[in-house]
mmCIF file with all atom_site columns, C-alpha atoms in Angstrom:
data_model
loop_
_atom_site.group_PDB
_atom_site.id
_atom_site.type_symbol
_atom_site.label_atom_id
_atom_site.label_alt_id
_atom_site.label_comp_id
_atom_site.label_asym_id
_atom_site.label_entity_id
_atom_site.label_seq_id
_atom_site.pdbx_PDB_ins_code
_atom_site.Cartn_x
_atom_site.Cartn_y
_atom_site.Cartn_z
_atom_site.occupancy
_atom_site.B_iso_or_equiv
_atom_site.pdbx_formal_charge
_atom_site.auth_seq_id
_atom_site.auth_comp_id
_atom_site.auth_asym_id
_atom_site.auth_atom_id
_atom_site.pdbx_PDB_model_num
ATOM 1   C CA . ALA R 1 1   ? 81.090 75.346  115.828 1.00 0.00 ? 1   ALA R CA 1
ATOM 2   C CA . GLN R 1 2   ? 81.843 76.251  119.258 1.00 0.00 ? 2   GLN R CA 1
ATOM 3   C CA . LYS R 1 3   ? 79.813 75.036  122.197 1.00 0.00 ? 3   LYS R CA 1
ATOM 4   C CA . VAL R 1 4   ? 79.982 75.343  126.113 1.00 0.00 ? 4   VAL R CA 1
ATOM 5   C CA . THR R 1 5   ? 77.950 72.833  128.097 1.00 0.00 ? 5   THR R CA 1
ATOM 6   C CA . GLN R 1 6   ? 77.552 73.242  131.867 1.00 0.00 ? 6   GLN R CA 1
ATOM 7   C CA . ALA R 1 7   ? 75.421 70.219  132.763 1.00 0.00 ? 7   ALA R CA 1
ATOM 8   C CA . GLN R 1 8   ? 74.896 71.368  136.556 1.00 0.00 ? 8   GLN R CA 1
ATOM 9   C CA . THR R 1 9   ? 72.135 73.928  136.383 1.00 0.00 ? 9   THR R CA 1
ATOM 10  C CA . GLU R 1 10  ? 71.835 74.205  139.929 1.00 0.00 ? 10  GLU R CA 1
ATOM 11  C CA . ILE R 1 11  ? 74.078 73.065  142.901 1.00 0.00 ? 11  ILE R CA 1
ATOM 12  C CA . SER R 1 12  ? 73.287 73.598  146.633 1.00 0.00 ? 12  SER R CA 1
ATOM 13  C CA . VAL R 1 13  ? 75.910 72.584  149.461 1.00 0.00 ? 13  VAL R CA 1
ATOM 14  C CA . VAL R 1 14  ? 76.542 73.829  153.149 1.00 0.00 ? 14  VAL R CA 1
ATOM 15  C CA . GLU R 1 15  ? 79.105 75.987  153.707 1.00 0.00 ? 15  GLU R CA 1
ATOM 16  C CA . LYS R 1 16  ? 82.818 74.662  154.279 1.00 0.00 ? 16  LYS R CA 1
ATOM 17  C CA . GLU R 1 17  ? 82.064 71.699  151.862 1.00 0.00 ? 17  GLU R CA 1
ATOM 18  C CA . ASP R 1 18  ? 84.450 71.513  148.636 1.00 0.00 ? 18  ASP R CA 1
ATOM 19  C CA . VAL R 1 19  ? 82.330 71.872  145.235 1.00 0.00 ? 19  VAL R CA 1
ATOM 20  C CA . THR R 1 20  ? 83.240 71.531  141.675 1.00 0.00 ? 20  THR R CA 1
ATOM 21  C CA . LEU R 1 21  ? 81.674 73.088  138.701 1.00 0.00 ? 21  LEU R CA 1
ATOM 22  C CA . ASP R 1 22  ? 81.843 70.998  135.251 1.00 0.00 ? 22  ASP R CA 1
ATOM 23  C CA . CYS R 1 23  ? 82.306 72.808  131.958 1.00 0.00 ? 23  CYS R CA 1
ATOM 24  C CA . VAL R 1 24  ? 82.773 70.779  128.818 1.00 0.00 ? 24  VAL R CA 1
ATOM 25  C CA . TYR R 1 25  ? 83.638 72.525  125.573 1.00 0.00 ? 25  TYR R CA 1
ATOM 26  C CA . GLU R 1 26  ? 83.624 71.780  121.917 1.00 0.00 ? 26  GLU R CA 1
ATOM 27  C CA . THR R 1 27  ? 85.839 73.707  119.333 1.00 0.00 ? 27  THR R CA 1
ATOM 28  C CA . ARG R 1 28  ? 87.321 72.760  116.059 1.00 0.00 ? 28  ARG R CA 1
ATOM 29  C CA . ASP R 1 29  ? 90.186 75.509  116.524 1.00 0.00 ? 29  ASP R CA 1
ATOM 30  C CA . THR R 1 30  ? 93.485 74.539  118.063 1.00 0.00 ? 30  THR R CA 1
ATOM 31  C CA . THR R 1 31  ? 93.816 77.788  119.607 1.00 0.00 ? 31  THR R CA 1
ATOM 32  C CA . TYR R 1 32  ? 91.394 79.027  122.079 1.00 0.00 ? 32  TYR R CA 1
ATOM 33  C CA . TYR R 1 33  ? 90.687 80.511  125.176 1.00 0.00 ? 33  TYR R CA 1
ATOM 34  C CA . LEU R 1 34  ? 88.504 79.359  128.074 1.00 0.00 ? 34  LEU R CA 1
ATOM 35  C CA . PHE R 1 35  ? 86.996 81.582  130.789 1.00 0.00 ? 35  PHE R CA 1
ATOM 36  C CA . TRP R 1 36  ? 85.173 81.442  134.094 1.00 0.00 ? 36  TRP R CA 1
ATOM 37  C CA . TYR R 1 37  ? 82.934 84.488  135.076 1.00 0.00 ? 37  TYR R CA 1
ATOM 38  C CA . LYS R 1 38  ? 80.657 84.918  138.341 1.00 0.00 ? 38  LYS R CA 1
ATOM 39  C CA . GLN R 1 39  ? 77.474 86.421  138.234 1.00 0.00 ? 39  GLN R CA 1
ATOM 40  C CA . PRO R 1 40  ? 76.527 87.319  141.895 1.00 0.00 ? 40  PRO R CA 1
ATOM 41  C CA . PRO R 1 41  ? 72.696 88.259  142.820 1.00 0.00 ? 41  PRO R CA 1
ATOM 42  C CA . SER R 1 42  ? 73.716 91.739  141.980 1.00 0.00 ? 42  SER R CA 1
ATOM 43  C CA . GLY R 1 43  ? 73.711 90.880  138.496 1.00 0.00 ? 43  GLY R CA 1
ATOM 44  C CA . GLU R 1 44  ? 77.337 91.911  137.224 1.00 0.00 ? 44  GLU R CA 1
ATOM 45  C CA . LEU R 1 45  ? 79.667 89.559  135.388 1.00 0.00 ? 45  LEU R CA 1
ATOM 46  C CA . VAL R 1 46  ? 83.075 89.305  137.215 1.00 0.00 ? 46  VAL R CA 1
ATOM 47  C CA . PHE R 1 47  ? 85.992 87.913  135.467 1.00 0.00 ? 47  PHE R CA 1
ATOM 48  C CA . LEU R 1 48  ? 87.600 84.846  137.579 1.00 0.00 ? 48  LEU R CA 1
ATOM 49  C CA . ILE R 1 49  ? 90.439 83.292  134.877 1.00 0.00 ? 49  ILE R CA 1
ATOM 50  C CA . ARG R 1 50  ? 91.689 82.767  131.679 1.00 0.00 ? 50  ARG R CA 1
ATOM 51  C CA . ARG R 1 51  ? 93.297 79.726  130.210 1.00 0.00 ? 51  ARG R CA 1
ATOM 52  C CA . ASN R 1 52  ? 94.962 79.436  126.889 1.00 0.00 ? 52  ASN R CA 1
ATOM 53  C CA . SER R 1 53  ? 94.468 76.205  124.889 1.00 0.00 ? 53  SER R CA 1
ATOM 54  C CA . PHE R 1 54  ? 98.183 75.554  124.834 1.00 0.00 ? 54  PHE R CA 1
ATOM 55  C CA . ASP R 1 55  ? 98.751 75.867  128.661 1.00 0.00 ? 55  ASP R CA 1
ATOM 56  C CA . GLU R 1 56  ? 97.362 72.630  130.656 1.00 0.00 ? 56  GLU R CA 1
ATOM 57  C CA . GLN R 1 57  ? 98.861 73.710  133.790 1.00 0.00 ? 57  GLN R CA 1
ATOM 58  C CA . ASN R 1 58  ? 96.460 73.863  136.386 1.00 0.00 ? 58  ASN R CA 1
ATOM 59  C CA . GLU R 1 59  ? 95.770 76.750  138.447 1.00 0.00 ? 59  GLU R CA 1
ATOM 60  C CA . ILE R 1 60  ? 94.999 77.730  142.166 1.00 0.00 ? 60  ILE R CA 1
ATOM 61  C CA . SER R 1 61  ? 93.842 81.311  143.539 1.00 0.00 ? 61  SER R CA 1
ATOM 62  C CA . GLY R 1 62  ? 93.315 80.913  147.208 1.00 0.00 ? 62  GLY R CA 1
ATOM 63  C CA . ARG R 1 63  ? 90.267 78.813  147.546 1.00 0.00 ? 63  ARG R CA 1
ATOM 64  C CA . TYR R 1 64  ? 89.745 78.413  143.815 1.00 0.00 ? 64  TYR R CA 1
ATOM 65  C CA . SER R 1 65  ? 91.121 75.933  141.573 1.00 0.00 ? 65  SER R CA 1
ATOM 66  C CA . TRP R 1 66  ? 91.053 75.330  137.736 1.00 0.00 ? 66  TRP R CA 1
ATOM 67  C CA . ASN R 1 67  ? 91.593 71.971  136.105 1.00 0.00 ? 67  ASN R CA 1
ATOM 68  C CA . PHE R 1 68  ? 91.713 72.252  132.290 1.00 0.00 ? 68  PHE R CA 1
ATOM 69  C CA . GLN R 1 69  ? 91.988 68.774  130.444 1.00 0.00 ? 69  GLN R CA 1
ATOM 70  C CA . LYS R 1 70  ? 92.333 68.924  126.954 1.00 0.00 ? 70  LYS R CA 1
ATOM 71  C CA . SER R 1 71  ? 91.945 65.127  126.353 1.00 0.00 ? 71  SER R CA 1
ATOM 72  C CA . THR R 1 72  ? 88.372 65.499  127.856 1.00 0.00 ? 72  THR R CA 1
ATOM 73  C CA . SER R 1 73  ? 87.482 68.956  126.538 1.00 0.00 ? 73  SER R CA 1
ATOM 74  C CA . SER R 1 74  ? 86.891 70.166  130.277 1.00 0.00 ? 74  SER R CA 1
ATOM 75  C CA . PHE R 1 75  ? 87.525 73.208  132.199 1.00 0.00 ? 75  PHE R CA 1
ATOM 76  C CA . ASN R 1 76  ? 86.256 72.417  135.757 1.00 0.00 ? 76  ASN R CA 1
ATOM 77  C CA . PHE R 1 77  ? 86.261 75.015  138.603 1.00 0.00 ? 77  PHE R CA 1
ATOM 78  C CA . THR R 1 78  ? 86.370 73.751  142.201 1.00 0.00 ? 78  THR R CA 1
ATOM 79  C CA . ILE R 1 79  ? 85.795 76.071  145.278 1.00 0.00 ? 79  ILE R CA 1
ATOM 80  C CA . THR R 1 80  ? 87.383 74.642  148.398 1.00 0.00 ? 80  THR R CA 1
ATOM 81  C CA . ALA R 1 81  ? 85.642 75.466  151.925 1.00 0.00 ? 81  ALA R CA 1
ATOM 82  C CA . SER R 1 82  ? 82.768 77.271  150.163 1.00 0.00 ? 82  SER R CA 1
ATOM 83  C CA . GLN R 1 83  ? 81.495 80.314  151.553 1.00 0.00 ? 83  GLN R CA 1
ATOM 84  C CA . VAL R 1 84  ? 78.056 81.984  151.688 1.00 0.00 ? 84  VAL R CA 1
ATOM 85  C CA . VAL R 1 85  ? 79.382 84.858  149.729 1.00 0.00 ? 85  VAL R CA 1
ATOM 86  C CA . ASP R 1 86  ? 80.328 82.036  146.914 1.00 0.00 ? 86  ASP R CA 1
ATOM 87  C CA . SER R 1 87  ? 76.572 81.871  145.964 1.00 0.00 ? 87  SER R CA 1
ATOM 88  C CA . ALA R 1 88  ? 76.152 83.076  142.291 1.00 0.00 ? 88  ALA R CA 1
ATOM 89  C CA . VAL R 1 89  ? 75.620 81.963  138.701 1.00 0.00 ? 89  VAL R CA 1
ATOM 90  C CA . TYR R 1 90  ? 78.918 80.757  137.431 1.00 0.00 ? 90  TYR R CA 1
ATOM 91  C CA . PHE R 1 91  ? 79.448 80.948  133.566 1.00 0.00 ? 91  PHE R CA 1
ATOM 92  C CA . CYS R 1 92  ? 82.191 79.064  131.776 1.00 0.00 ? 92  CYS R CA 1
ATOM 93  C CA . ALA R 1 93  ? 82.915 80.603  128.235 1.00 0.00 ? 93  ALA R CA 1
ATOM 94  C CA . LEU R 1 94  ? 85.013 80.046  125.057 1.00 0.00 ? 94  LEU R CA 1
ATOM 95  C CA . SER R 1 95  ? 86.531 82.231  122.740 1.00 0.00 ? 95  SER R CA 1
ATOM 96  C CA . GLU R 1 96  ? 88.682 81.488  119.349 1.00 0.00 ? 96  GLU R CA 1
ATOM 97  C CA . SER R 1 97  ? 90.753 84.700  120.094 1.00 0.00 ? 97  SER R CA 1
ATOM 98  C CA . LEU R 1 98  ? 92.304 86.972  122.704 1.00 0.00 ? 98  LEU R CA 1
ATOM 99  C CA . GLY R 1 99  ? 91.128 90.716  122.331 1.00 0.00 ? 99  GLY R CA 1
ATOM 100 C CA . GLY R 1 100 ? 88.328 91.210  119.751 1.00 0.00 ? 100 GLY R CA 1
ATOM 101 C CA . GLY R 1 101 ? 86.889 87.381  119.977 1.00 0.00 ? 101 GLY R CA 1
ATOM 102 C CA . LYS R 1 102 ? 83.198 86.578  120.867 1.00 0.00 ? 102 LYS R CA 1
ATOM 103 C CA . LEU R 1 103 ? 82.635 84.805  124.068 1.00 0.00 ? 103 LEU R CA 1
ATOM 104 C CA . ILE R 1 104 ? 80.510 81.635  123.733 1.00 0.00 ? 104 ILE R CA 1
ATOM 105 C CA . PHE R 1 105 ? 78.997 81.169  127.096 1.00 0.00 ? 105 PHE R CA 1
ATOM 106 C CA . GLY R 1 106 ? 77.597 78.031  128.885 1.00 0.00 ? 106 GLY R CA 1
ATOM 107 C CA . GLN R 1 107 ? 74.332 78.125  130.361 1.00 0.00 ? 107 GLN R CA 1
ATOM 108 C CA . GLY R 1 108 ? 75.617 78.584  133.567 1.00 0.00 ? 108 GLY R CA 1
ATOM 109 C CA . THR R 1 109 ? 75.669 77.030  137.274 1.00 0.00 ? 109 THR R CA 1
ATOM 110 C CA . GLU R 1 110 ? 73.864 78.338  140.135 1.00 0.00 ? 110 GLU R CA 1
ATOM 111 C CA . LEU R 1 111 ? 75.558 77.524  143.089 1.00 0.00 ? 111 LEU R CA 1
ATOM 112 C CA . SER R 1 112 ? 73.700 78.108  146.754 1.00 0.00 ? 112 SER R CA 1
ATOM 113 C CA . VAL R 1 113 ? 76.022 77.795  149.615 1.00 0.00 ? 113 VAL R CA 1
ATOM 114 C CA . LYS R 1 114 ? 73.943 77.491  152.887 1.00 0.00 ? 114 LYS R CA 1
ATOM 115 C CA . PRO R 1 115 ? 75.216 78.299  156.125 1.00 0.00 ? 115 PRO R CA 1
ATOM 116 C CA . GLU Q 2 1   ? 90.535 100.142 139.511 1.00 0.00 ? 1   GLU Q CA 1
ATOM 117 C CA . PRO Q 2 2   ? 89.335 100.850 135.874 1.00 0.00 ? 2   PRO Q CA 1
ATOM 118 C CA . GLU Q 2 3   ? 85.771 99.886  135.339 1.00 0.00 ? 3   GLU Q CA 1
ATOM 119 C CA . VAL Q 2 4   ? 83.121 99.606  132.647 1.00 0.00 ? 4   VAL Q CA 1
ATOM 120 C CA . THR Q 2 5   ? 80.170 101.927 133.248 1.00 0.00 ? 5   THR Q CA 1
ATOM 121 C CA . GLN Q 2 6   ? 76.533 101.507 132.005 1.00 0.00 ? 6   GLN Q CA 1
ATOM 122 C CA . THR Q 2 7   ? 73.813 103.757 132.287 1.00 0.00 ? 7   THR Q CA 1
ATOM 123 C CA . PRO Q 2 8   ? 71.037 103.591 132.865 1.00 0.00 ? 8   PRO Q CA 1
ATOM 124 C CA . SER Q 2 9   ? 70.856 100.653 135.500 1.00 0.00 ? 9   SER Q CA 1
ATOM 125 C CA . HIS Q 2 10  ? 66.957 99.930  134.442 1.00 0.00 ? 10  HIS Q CA 1
ATOM 126 C CA . GLN Q 2 11  ? 65.236 101.193 131.336 1.00 0.00 ? 11  GLN Q CA 1
ATOM 127 C CA . VAL Q 2 12  ? 61.357 100.669 131.107 1.00 0.00 ? 12  VAL Q CA 1
ATOM 128 C CA . THR Q 2 13  ? 60.120 101.614 127.576 1.00 0.00 ? 13  THR Q CA 1
ATOM 129 C CA . GLN Q 2 14  ? 56.880 101.196 125.621 1.00 0.00 ? 14  GLN Q CA 1
ATOM 130 C CA . MET Q 2 15  ? 56.703 98.524  122.899 1.00 0.00 ? 15  MET Q CA 1
ATOM 131 C CA . GLY Q 2 16  ? 57.685 100.457 119.484 1.00 0.00 ? 16  GLY Q CA 1
ATOM 132 C CA . GLN Q 2 17  ? 59.974 102.949 121.156 1.00 0.00 ? 17  GLN Q CA 1
ATOM 133 C CA . GLU Q 2 18  ? 63.651 103.532 120.467 1.00 0.00 ? 18  GLU Q CA 1
ATOM 134 C CA . VAL Q 2 19  ? 66.064 103.000 123.290 1.00 0.00 ? 19  VAL Q CA 1
ATOM 135 C CA . ILE Q 2 20  ? 69.583 103.898 123.750 1.00 0.00 ? 20  ILE Q CA 1
ATOM 136 C CA . LEU Q 2 21  ? 71.848 101.895 126.198 1.00 0.00 ? 21  LEU Q CA 1
ATOM 137 C CA . ARG Q 2 22  ? 75.061 103.590 126.759 1.00 0.00 ? 22  ARG Q CA 1
ATOM 138 C CA . CYS Q 2 23  ? 78.541 102.481 128.036 1.00 0.00 ? 23  CYS Q CA 1
ATOM 139 C CA . VAL Q 2 24  ? 81.696 104.079 128.747 1.00 0.00 ? 24  VAL Q CA 1
ATOM 140 C CA . PRO Q 2 25  ? 84.410 101.313 128.327 1.00 0.00 ? 25  PRO Q CA 1
ATOM 141 C CA . ILE Q 2 26  ? 87.907 101.264 129.988 1.00 0.00 ? 26  ILE Q CA 1
ATOM 142 C CA . SER Q 2 27  ? 90.022 104.047 128.591 1.00 0.00 ? 27  SER Q CA 1
ATOM 143 C CA . ASN Q 2 28  ? 92.717 102.249 126.837 1.00 0.00 ? 28  ASN Q CA 1
ATOM 144 C CA . HIS Q 2 29  ? 90.871 99.253  125.721 1.00 0.00 ? 29  HIS Q CA 1
ATOM 145 C CA . LEU Q 2 30  ? 90.306 98.599  122.079 1.00 0.00 ? 30  LEU Q CA 1
ATOM 146 C CA . TYR Q 2 31  ? 87.456 96.414  121.558 1.00 0.00 ? 31  TYR Q CA 1
ATOM 147 C CA . PHE Q 2 32  ? 83.938 96.919  122.347 1.00 0.00 ? 32  PHE Q CA 1
ATOM 148 C CA . TYR Q 2 33  ? 81.028 94.339  122.778 1.00 0.00 ? 33  TYR Q CA 1
ATOM 149 C CA . TRP Q 2 34  ? 77.514 94.110  123.804 1.00 0.00 ? 34  TRP Q CA 1
ATOM 150 C CA . TYR Q 2 35  ? 75.903 91.086  125.190 1.00 0.00 ? 35  TYR Q CA 1
ATOM 151 C CA . ARG Q 2 36  ? 72.271 90.081  126.424 1.00 0.00 ? 36  ARG Q CA 1
ATOM 152 C CA . GLN Q 2 37  ? 71.339 88.047  128.758 1.00 0.00 ? 37  GLN Q CA 1
ATOM 153 C CA . ILE Q 2 38  ? 67.269 87.305  129.067 1.00 0.00 ? 38  ILE Q CA 1
ATOM 154 C CA . LEU Q 2 39  ? 66.029 86.593  132.499 1.00 0.00 ? 39  LEU Q CA 1
ATOM 155 C CA . GLY Q 2 40  ? 67.365 82.958  133.692 1.00 0.00 ? 40  GLY Q CA 1
ATOM 156 C CA . GLN Q 2 41  ? 69.418 82.207  130.531 1.00 0.00 ? 41  GLN Q CA 1
ATOM 157 C CA . LYS Q 2 42  ? 73.028 82.242  129.275 1.00 0.00 ? 42  LYS Q CA 1
ATOM 158 C CA . VAL Q 2 43  ? 74.779 85.373  128.319 1.00 0.00 ? 43  VAL Q CA 1
ATOM 159 C CA . GLU Q 2 44  ? 74.429 85.689  124.398 1.00 0.00 ? 44  GLU Q CA 1
ATOM 160 C CA . PHE Q 2 45  ? 76.941 87.562  122.093 1.00 0.00 ? 45  PHE Q CA 1
ATOM 161 C CA . LEU Q 2 46  ? 75.783 90.425  120.143 1.00 0.00 ? 46  LEU Q CA 1
ATOM 162 C CA . VAL Q 2 47  ? 78.446 92.488  118.848 1.00 0.00 ? 47  VAL Q CA 1
ATOM 163 C CA . SER Q 2 48  ? 81.891 93.250  118.677 1.00 0.00 ? 48  SER Q CA 1
ATOM 164 C CA . PHE Q 2 49  ? 83.312 96.562  117.716 1.00 0.00 ? 49  PHE Q CA 1
ATOM 165 C CA . TYR Q 2 50  ? 86.997 97.777  116.836 1.00 0.00 ? 50  TYR Q CA 1
ATOM 166 C CA . ASN Q 2 51  ? 88.441 100.681 114.961 1.00 0.00 ? 51  ASN Q CA 1
ATOM 167 C CA . ASN Q 2 52  ? 85.175 102.397 114.510 1.00 0.00 ? 52  ASN Q CA 1
ATOM 168 C CA . GLU Q 2 53  ? 83.352 99.394  112.894 1.00 0.00 ? 53  GLU Q CA 1
ATOM 169 C CA . ILE Q 2 54  ? 81.783 96.302  113.754 1.00 0.00 ? 54  ILE Q CA 1
ATOM 170 C CA . SER Q 2 55  ? 84.018 93.175  113.627 1.00 0.00 ? 55  SER Q CA 1
ATOM 171 C CA . GLU Q 2 56  ? 81.666 90.871  114.197 1.00 0.00 ? 56  GLU Q CA 1
ATOM 172 C CA . LYS Q 2 57  ? 77.737 90.468  114.765 1.00 0.00 ? 57  LYS Q CA 1
ATOM 173 C CA . SER Q 2 58  ? 75.621 87.434  115.619 1.00 0.00 ? 58  SER Q CA 1
ATOM 174 C CA . GLU Q 2 59  ? 72.163 86.278  114.311 1.00 0.00 ? 59  GLU Q CA 1
ATOM 175 C CA . ILE Q 2 60  ? 70.326 88.233  116.883 1.00 0.00 ? 60  ILE Q CA 1
ATOM 176 C CA . PHE Q 2 61  ? 71.984 91.759  115.996 1.00 0.00 ? 61  PHE Q CA 1
ATOM 177 C CA . ASP Q 2 62  ? 69.242 92.438  113.106 1.00 0.00 ? 62  ASP Q CA 1
ATOM 178 C CA . ASP Q 2 63  ? 68.512 95.749  111.622 1.00 0.00 ? 63  ASP Q CA 1
ATOM 179 C CA . GLN Q 2 64  ? 66.887 96.921  114.662 1.00 0.00 ? 64  GLN Q CA 1
ATOM 180 C CA . PHE Q 2 65  ? 70.012 97.014  116.460 1.00 0.00 ? 65  PHE Q CA 1
ATOM 181 C CA . SER Q 2 66  ? 72.945 99.546  115.842 1.00 0.00 ? 66  SER Q CA 1
ATOM 182 C CA . VAL Q 2 67  ? 76.162 100.598 117.791 1.00 0.00 ? 67  VAL Q CA 1
ATOM 183 C CA . GLU Q 2 68  ? 78.063 103.988 117.633 1.00 0.00 ? 68  GLU Q CA 1
ATOM 184 C CA . ARG Q 2 69  ? 81.010 105.326 119.178 1.00 0.00 ? 69  ARG Q CA 1
ATOM 185 C CA . PRO Q 2 70  ? 80.199 108.852 118.962 1.00 0.00 ? 70  PRO Q CA 1
ATOM 186 C CA . ASP Q 2 71  ? 83.199 110.146 120.811 1.00 0.00 ? 71  ASP Q CA 1
ATOM 187 C CA . GLY Q 2 72  ? 86.293 109.062 122.338 1.00 0.00 ? 72  GLY Q CA 1
ATOM 188 C CA . SER Q 2 73  ? 84.668 107.707 125.416 1.00 0.00 ? 73  SER Q CA 1
ATOM 189 C CA . ASN Q 2 74  ? 80.927 106.442 125.066 1.00 0.00 ? 74  ASN Q CA 1
ATOM 190 C CA . PHE Q 2 75  ? 79.740 103.565 123.027 1.00 0.00 ? 75  PHE Q CA 1
ATOM 191 C CA . THR Q 2 76  ? 75.870 102.971 122.643 1.00 0.00 ? 76  THR Q CA 1
ATOM 192 C CA . LEU Q 2 77  ? 73.434 100.181 121.626 1.00 0.00 ? 77  LEU Q CA 1
ATOM 193 C CA . LYS Q 2 78  ? 70.363 101.326 120.006 1.00 0.00 ? 78  LYS Q CA 1
ATOM 194 C CA . ILE Q 2 79  ? 67.346 99.299  119.470 1.00 0.00 ? 79  ILE Q CA 1
ATOM 195 C CA . ARG Q 2 80  ? 64.966 100.974 116.907 1.00 0.00 ? 80  ARG Q CA 1
ATOM 196 C CA . SER Q 2 81  ? 61.743 99.548  117.698 1.00 0.00 ? 81  SER Q CA 1
ATOM 197 C CA . THR Q 2 82  ? 61.598 97.508  120.590 1.00 0.00 ? 82  THR Q CA 1
ATOM 198 C CA . LYS Q 2 83  ? 59.486 94.546  121.094 1.00 0.00 ? 83  LYS Q CA 1
ATOM 199 C CA . LEU Q 2 84  ? 58.659 92.311  123.837 1.00 0.00 ? 84  LEU Q CA 1
ATOM 200 C CA . GLU Q 2 85  ? 61.328 89.987  123.320 1.00 0.00 ? 85  GLU Q CA 1
ATOM 201 C CA . ASP Q 2 86  ? 64.102 92.257  123.829 1.00 0.00 ? 86  ASP Q CA 1
ATOM 202 C CA . SER Q 2 87  ? 63.637 92.480  127.372 1.00 0.00 ? 87  SER Q CA 1
ATOM 203 C CA . ALA Q 2 88  ? 66.660 91.482  129.050 1.00 0.00 ? 88  ALA Q CA 1
ATOM 204 C CA . MET Q 2 89  ? 69.930 92.361  130.672 1.00 0.00 ? 89  MET Q CA 1
ATOM 205 C CA . TYR Q 2 90  ? 72.375 93.896  128.306 1.00 0.00 ? 90  TYR Q CA 1
ATOM 206 C CA . PHE Q 2 91  ? 76.029 93.935  129.119 1.00 0.00 ? 91  PHE Q CA 1
ATOM 207 C CA . CYS Q 2 92  ? 78.537 96.153  128.016 1.00 0.00 ? 92  CYS Q CA 1
ATOM 208 C CA . ALA Q 2 93  ? 82.517 94.909  127.786 1.00 0.00 ? 93  ALA Q CA 1
ATOM 209 C CA . SER Q 2 94  ? 85.517 96.134  126.625 1.00 0.00 ? 94  SER Q CA 1
ATOM 210 C CA . SER Q 2 95  ? 89.036 94.407  126.242 1.00 0.00 ? 95  SER Q CA 1
ATOM 211 C CA . GLU Q 2 96  ? 92.598 95.202  125.408 1.00 0.00 ? 96  GLU Q CA 1
ATOM 212 C CA . ARG Q 2 97  ? 94.237 93.521  122.255 1.00 0.00 ? 97  ARG Q CA 1
ATOM 213 C CA . TYR Q 2 98  ? 95.353 90.284  123.786 1.00 0.00 ? 98  TYR Q CA 1
ATOM 214 C CA . THR Q 2 99  ? 93.181 90.193  127.302 1.00 0.00 ? 99  THR Q CA 1
ATOM 215 C CA . GLU Q 2 100 ? 89.881 89.105  128.631 1.00 0.00 ? 100 GLU Q CA 1
ATOM 216 C CA . ALA Q 2 101 ? 86.923 91.111  128.238 1.00 0.00 ? 101 ALA Q CA 1
ATOM 217 C CA . PHE Q 2 102 ? 85.733 93.158  131.260 1.00 0.00 ? 102 PHE Q CA 1
ATOM 218 C CA . PHE Q 2 103 ? 82.057 93.646  131.693 1.00 0.00 ? 103 PHE Q CA 1
ATOM 219 C CA . GLY Q 2 104 ? 79.795 96.337  132.743 1.00 0.00 ? 104 GLY Q CA 1
ATOM 220 C CA . GLN Q 2 105 ? 77.295 95.901  135.697 1.00 0.00 ? 105 GLN Q CA 1
ATOM 221 C CA . GLY Q 2 106 ? 74.516 95.562  132.963 1.00 0.00 ? 106 GLY Q CA 1
ATOM 222 C CA . THR Q 2 107 ? 71.233 97.629  131.829 1.00 0.00 ? 107 THR Q CA 1
ATOM 223 C CA . ARG Q 2 108 ? 68.150 95.937  132.498 1.00 0.00 ? 108 ARG Q CA 1
ATOM 224 C CA . LEU Q 2 109 ? 65.797 96.401  129.576 1.00 0.00 ? 109 LEU Q CA 1
ATOM 225 C CA . THR Q 2 110 ? 61.903 96.196  130.434 1.00 0.00 ? 110 THR Q CA 1
ATOM 226 C CA . VAL Q 2 111 ? 59.781 96.144  127.311 1.00 0.00 ? 111 VAL Q CA 1
ATOM 227 C CA . VAL Q 2 112 ? 56.058 96.859  128.285 1.00 0.00 ? 112 VAL Q CA 1
#
């Protein structure tokens, strides 16, 4: 069975601090896809990134970076120099297929960035 | 930028009533989904829809629920006889063949 665990329920940081959100997943599939979504206070779900299981290269996008390690089944998300606008709930998700596959979400991590 | 649009943004209904939640997916997308998020909890998969039929559904998606694509643009979720525990945010999403899913802004359903 597939499962996503985000052990950090809430994280509070002060602006400009770096913060890492942890995500651990379980799957028996050899091909799978990992995602991060952001849910700001307004409630919508915003897609941030997708990684394929066969591509372990880390990715950086501005202040955001993602560390994918198959050996530890982790897909962690780091925000560098956090800003108040980063305050949101962040969800890690797993799917066995791309296009048509259901997403299995973690419980989410609520990040609060204080000025 | 194309987006998934959901209406209404908030629906209040009495227990036992039928509700229809509406979604307009991104126009060239092929796969459509409904997800549910009970307040403060994680997002849960309900159903996926492709080629005018359900491709997968979860245990939550029982006989009270149905989906339909009545025309070329709309995708609806119907709950036949609402229960208090159906109160949640319902998200519609769509995707192309080999891409991630993009979500709408959600419909908050309150059953009283």
